[in-house]
Coordinates of C-alpha atoms in Angstrom, one line a residue:
E134 CA -160.1 62.5 -66.2
L135 CA -162.3 61.3 -63.3
D136 CA -164.6 63.3 -60.9
T137 CA -162.9 63.2 -57.5
N138 CA -166.2 62.5 -55.7
T139 CA -168.1 60.1 -58.1
Q140 CA -165.0 58.7 -59.9
L141 CA -167.0 59.0 -63.1
P142 CA -165.2 60.2 -66.2
T143 CA -165.6 63.9 -67.0
N144 CA -163.2 64.4 -69.9
V145 CA -161.3 62.3 -72.5
F146 CA -157.9 63.3 -73.8
Q147 CA -155.0 61.7 -75.7
Y148 CA -151.8 60.9 -73.8
E149 CA -149.0 63.2 -75.1
T150 CA -145.4 62.2 -75.3
H151 CA -142.4 64.5 -75.5
F152 CA -138.8 64.3 -76.8
T153 CA -137.6 63.3 -73.3
N154 CA -140.0 60.3 -73.3
N155 CA -138.6 59.1 -76.6
L156 CA -135.0 59.7 -75.4
I157 CA -135.6 57.6 -72.2
E158 CA -137.4 54.9 -74.3
E159 CA -134.4 54.6 -76.6
F160 CA -132.0 54.1 -73.7
M161 CA -134.3 51.5 -72.2
L162 CA -134.5 49.6 -75.5
L163 CA -130.7 49.6 -75.9
A164 CA -130.3 48.4 -72.3
N165 CA -132.8 45.6 -72.9
R166 CA -131.0 44.5 -76.1
Q167 CA -127.6 44.6 -74.4
V168 CA -128.8 42.5 -71.5
A169 CA -130.4 40.0 -73.9
Q170 CA -127.1 39.5 -75.7
E171 CA -125.2 39.2 -72.5
I172 CA -127.4 36.6 -70.8
S173 CA -128.0 34.5 -73.9
S174 CA -124.2 34.3 -74.6
V175 CA -123.8 32.7 -71.1
W176 CA -127.1 30.8 -70.7
S177 CA -127.8 29.9 -74.4
K178 CA -130.4 27.3 -73.5
L179 CA -132.0 28.8 -70.4
S180 CA -132.3 32.6 -71.0
L181 CA -135.7 34.3 -70.8
L182 CA -136.0 36.6 -73.9
R183 CA -138.8 38.2 -75.8
R184 CA -139.5 37.5 -79.5
H185 CA -141.9 39.1 -81.9
P186 CA -142.8 37.3 -85.2
P187 CA -143.4 39.1 -88.5
P188 CA -147.0 40.5 -89.1
K189 CA -149.9 38.2 -89.9
E190 CA -149.8 37.9 -93.7
N191 CA -153.6 37.7 -94.2
F192 CA -154.1 40.8 -92.0
M193 CA -151.4 42.8 -93.8
S194 CA -152.6 41.9 -97.3
S195 CA -156.1 43.0 -96.2
L196 CA -154.6 46.3 -95.0
V197 CA -152.8 46.7 -98.3
E198 CA -156.0 46.2 -100.2
L199 CA -157.7 49.0 -98.1
L200 CA -154.8 51.3 -98.8
E201 CA -154.8 50.6 -102.5
A202 CA -158.6 51.3 -102.6
S203 CA -157.8 54.7 -101.2
G204 CA -155.0 55.3 -103.8
V205 CA -151.9 54.3 -101.7
K206 CA -149.6 52.2 -103.8
D207 CA -146.3 50.3 -103.1
F208 CA -147.0 49.7 -99.4
T209 CA -144.5 46.9 -98.7
Y210 CA -143.7 45.1 -95.4
G211 CA -141.1 42.4 -96.2
N212 CA -139.0 43.5 -93.2
N213 CA -139.1 46.0 -90.5
K214 CA -137.3 48.7 -92.5
E215 CA -139.6 48.2 -95.5
L216 CA -142.7 48.6 -93.3
Q217 CA -141.3 51.7 -91.5
D218 CA -140.5 53.3 -94.9
S219 CA -144.0 52.5 -96.2
L220 CA -145.6 54.0 -93.1
N221 CA -143.5 57.2 -93.3
K222 CA -144.6 57.7 -96.9
V223 CA -148.3 57.3 -96.2
E224 CA -149.9 60.7 -95.8
K225 CA -152.7 63.0 -96.8
A226 CA -151.9 66.7 -96.9
D227 CA -155.3 67.6 -95.7
D228 CA -155.7 64.9 -93.0
P229 CA -152.9 64.6 -90.4
F230 CA -154.8 61.8 -88.7
F231 CA -154.6 59.5 -91.7
N232 CA -151.0 58.5 -91.0
R233 CA -151.6 57.8 -87.4
L234 CA -154.7 55.8 -88.2
V235 CA -152.8 53.6 -90.7
R236 CA -150.1 53.0 -88.0
I237 CA -152.8 52.0 -85.6
M238 CA -154.3 49.6 -88.1
T239 CA -150.8 48.2 -88.9
T240 CA -150.2 47.5 -85.2
R241 CA -153.4 45.4 -85.1
C242 CA -152.0 43.3 -87.9
M243 CA -149.0 42.3 -85.8
E244 CA -148.4 39.0 -84.0
E245 CA -148.1 39.1 -80.2
A246 CA -144.7 39.5 -78.7
L247 CA -144.0 36.6 -76.4
Y248 CA -141.6 35.6 -73.7
F249 CA -139.7 32.4 -74.4
C250 CA -136.9 30.1 -73.2
T251 CA -133.9 30.2 -75.6
G252 CA -133.6 26.5 -75.5
Q253 CA -137.0 26.0 -77.0
E254 CA -136.7 28.2 -80.1
Q255 CA -134.3 28.1 -83.1
R256 CA -131.9 31.1 -83.2
K257 CA -133.6 32.6 -86.3
D258 CA -136.9 32.8 -84.4
W259 CA -135.4 34.9 -81.5
K260 CA -135.9 38.2 -83.5
H261 CA -138.1 41.0 -82.5
F262 CA -139.8 42.3 -85.6
G263 CA -141.3 45.4 -84.1
L264 CA -138.0 46.7 -82.7
A265 CA -135.8 45.3 -85.6
M266 CA -133.6 43.6 -83.1
D267 CA -132.0 40.1 -83.2
Q268 CA -132.2 39.6 -79.4
Y269 CA -134.4 41.4 -76.9
T270 CA -135.7 41.0 -73.4
H271 CA -137.3 42.9 -70.5
F272 CA -134.8 44.2 -68.0
T273 CA -135.4 47.8 -67.1
S274 CA -138.7 47.6 -65.1
P275 CA -138.3 45.0 -62.3
I276 CA -140.6 47.1 -60.0
R277 CA -143.6 46.3 -62.3
R278 CA -142.8 43.1 -64.3
Y279 CA -141.8 39.8 -62.9
A280 CA -140.0 38.9 -66.2
D281 CA -137.5 41.6 -65.4
C282 CA -136.8 40.1 -62.0
V283 CA -135.9 36.8 -63.6
V284 CA -133.7 38.5 -66.2
H285 CA -131.9 40.4 -63.4
R286 CA -131.0 37.0 -61.8
F287 CA -129.7 35.7 -65.1
L288 CA -127.6 38.9 -65.5
S289 CA -126.3 38.8 -62.0
A290 CA -125.1 35.2 -62.5
A291 CA -123.6 36.0 -65.9
Q292 CA -121.6 38.8 -64.4
G293 CA -120.4 36.6 -61.5
F294 CA -122.1 38.4 -58.7
E295 CA -124.1 35.4 -57.5
A296 CA -125.0 31.9 -58.5
L297 CA -128.0 31.3 -60.7
P298 CA -130.8 30.1 -58.4
R299 CA -131.4 26.3 -58.7
V300 CA -135.0 26.8 -59.9
L301 CA -133.7 28.7 -63.0
R302 CA -131.3 25.9 -64.0
E303 CA -134.1 23.7 -65.3
D304 CA -135.5 24.6 -68.8
K305 CA -138.9 23.3 -67.8
E306 CA -139.1 25.9 -65.1
I307 CA -138.3 28.6 -67.6
V308 CA -140.8 27.3 -70.1
D309 CA -143.5 27.2 -67.5
C310 CA -142.6 30.7 -66.3
C311 CA -142.8 32.1 -69.9
A312 CA -146.2 30.5 -70.4
H313 CA -147.5 32.0 -67.2
L314 CA -146.0 35.4 -68.1
N315 CA -147.6 35.4 -71.6
Y316 CA -150.9 34.4 -70.1
K317 CA -150.9 37.2 -67.5
N318 CA -149.6 39.7 -70.0
K319 CA -152.5 39.0 -72.3
N320 CA -155.0 39.3 -69.5
A321 CA -153.5 42.7 -68.5
R322 CA -153.9 44.0 -72.1
D323 CA -157.5 42.7 -72.3
A324 CA -158.3 44.4 -69.0
D325 CA -156.7 47.6 -70.1
R326 CA -158.8 47.6 -73.3
A327 CA -162.0 46.7 -71.5
S328 CA -161.3 49.5 -69.0
V329 CA -160.9 52.1 -71.7
E330 CA -164.1 50.9 -73.4
F331 CA -166.0 51.0 -70.1
H332 CA -164.9 54.5 -69.2
L333 CA -165.7 55.8 -72.6
Y334 CA -169.2 54.3 -72.3
Q335 CA -169.6 56.0 -68.9
F336 CA -168.3 59.3 -70.3
F337 CA -171.0 59.3 -73.1
Q338 CA -173.6 58.1 -70.6
Q339 CA -173.0 61.1 -68.5
R340 CA -172.5 63.6 -71.3
G341 CA -175.1 62.5 -73.8
A342 CA -174.9 62.3 -77.5
V343 CA -172.0 64.1 -79.3
V344 CA -171.6 64.8 -83.0
S345 CA -168.0 64.5 -84.2
E346 CA -166.0 63.9 -87.3
G347 CA -164.4 60.5 -87.9
V348 CA -162.6 58.5 -90.6
V349 CA -163.9 55.4 -92.4
M350 CA -161.6 52.5 -91.4
R351 CA -163.4 49.8 -93.4
V352 CA -166.6 49.4 -95.5
V353 CA -168.6 46.4 -94.2
R354 CA -171.9 44.8 -95.1
E355 CA -173.6 46.5 -92.1
G356 CA -172.3 50.0 -93.0
I357 CA -169.0 51.7 -92.1
S358 CA -166.4 51.2 -89.4
V359 CA -165.5 54.6 -88.1
A360 CA -162.6 55.9 -85.9
V361 CA -163.1 59.2 -84.1
E362 CA -159.8 60.8 -83.1
E363 CA -161.3 63.4 -80.8
F364 CA -162.5 60.7 -78.3
G365 CA -160.4 57.7 -79.3
A366 CA -163.7 55.9 -80.1
E367 CA -164.4 53.3 -82.7
G368 CA -167.6 51.6 -83.9
I369 CA -169.8 50.6 -86.8
A370 CA -172.4 53.1 -88.1
E371 CA -175.1 51.0 -89.7
L372 CA -176.7 52.3 -93.0
E373 CA -180.1 51.5 -94.5
E374 CA -179.8 48.8 -97.1
K375 CA -182.6 50.3 -99.1
S376 CA -180.6 53.5 -99.5
W377 CA -177.1 52.2 -99.8
G378 CA -175.4 49.5 -101.9
V379 CA -172.2 47.9 -100.6
L380 CA -169.1 46.9 -102.6
P381 CA -166.7 45.5 -100.0
E382 CA -164.2 44.4 -102.6
K383 CA -163.8 48.1 -103.7
Q384 CA -164.3 49.4 -100.2
L385 CA -167.1 51.8 -101.1
L386 CA -170.7 52.4 -100.6
Y387 CA -172.9 54.1 -103.2
G388 CA -176.3 55.7 -102.9
R389 CA -179.0 53.6 -104.6
P390 CA -181.0 55.0 -107.5
R391 CA -184.2 56.8 -106.6
T392 CA -183.1 57.7 -103.1
K393 CA -181.9 61.0 -101.8
F394 CA -178.3 59.6 -101.8
Q395 CA -178.3 58.7 -105.5
G396 CA -175.0 59.7 -107.2
F397 CA -173.1 59.8 -103.9
Q398 CA -170.5 57.4 -102.5
I399 CA -168.4 56.7 -99.4
N400 CA -164.9 55.3 -99.7
V401 CA -162.5 53.9 -97.2
F402 CA -160.6 56.6 -95.3
D403 CA -163.2 59.3 -96.2
R404 CA -164.1 61.6 -93.5
V405 CA -167.7 61.4 -92.2
V406 CA -169.7 62.9 -89.3
V407 CA -171.3 60.6 -86.8
K408 CA -173.3 60.9 -83.7
I409 CA -171.8 59.0 -80.7
E410 CA -173.8 58.0 -77.7
A411 CA -174.0 55.3 -75.1
D412 CA -176.2 52.5 -76.3
K413 CA -178.9 52.3 -73.6
D414 CA -180.9 49.6 -75.4
D415 CA -178.4 46.9 -74.3
L416 CA -177.0 47.6 -70.9
T417 CA -175.3 44.2 -70.6
K418 CA -172.7 45.0 -73.3
R419 CA -172.3 48.7 -72.5
R420 CA -171.2 49.7 -76.0
L421 CA -171.2 53.0 -77.9
K422 CA -173.8 53.6 -80.7
F423 CA -172.6 55.3 -83.9
T424 CA -175.1 56.9 -86.2
T425 CA -174.3 58.7 -89.5
T426 CA -175.6 62.3 -89.9
W427 CA -175.3 63.6 -93.4
R428 CA -175.6 66.7 -95.5
V429 CA -174.8 66.7 -99.2
V430 CA -172.0 68.9 -100.7
L431 CA -170.4 69.2 -104.0
E432 CA -166.7 69.0 -104.6
D433 CA -165.4 69.6 -108.2
D434 CA -168.8 68.8 -109.5
V435 CA -168.7 65.3 -108.0
G436 CA -171.2 64.3 -105.4
T437 CA -169.9 63.3 -102.0
L438 CA -171.3 63.0 -98.5
C439 CA -169.8 65.1 -95.8
K440 CA -170.5 66.8 -92.5
S441 CA -173.8 67.1 -90.9
G442 CA -175.5 70.4 -90.3

């Protein structure tokens, strides 16, 4: 939410979807799949489709290790259905954000979906892993995507309404078009991500430091990577090496002996409280600064670190 006069962010909120959004999305996906099947059956070597390879194996295995460190077992991802079933079973009764966070982390393990010319890829590589479809393209949004305009021309020709433009009859033209579309699509995603980060920075710059609860996404040498659902913010909260020991292979931090944190530990997916503020020490990067703020509590006679006072 932006101030109407200064255009500076005044509030941060999550975009909410409703049943009607999901219903429309389902119809659009089915339309895109049907068009992909139609044009590729007529233009088997020239059609512009969209493929999505399986997840990156090294990234997914790393995620599985994180989940196993937090007690989640049998998280499989051999195909789309396996992965979806695994995600549906991942939950914590006392933490509804846990499932959503795991889904976000899973999405980051995915390969990029790409436009391609059907004559340049083997049929087995046409599949869209994320949507569990053998053929898929973009057809439903020609007012905002050039790829859809190209697909409309293929469909129109396949249906006999008009001849396929000469420029679309050369596979080299389609290959070059796909490369350009993929390049521009990546730029748009990068710009969107940078815009969100910049406006979050501006928000905290105006508001000042805020204390909020987050979830540990990963234990790293520098400290803990934390996701804060309330603001959609992520960052690394550094911890003092003299007070904390790090065991990355077990995804935990432990309080060193003879410190005030002795006997306590932080595990991946634990909830912690952090202070978030705009980092004003380095104005060139315009990043958020995360700082842990602790108070010690006891749970079942076992020491843990929890919310700040």
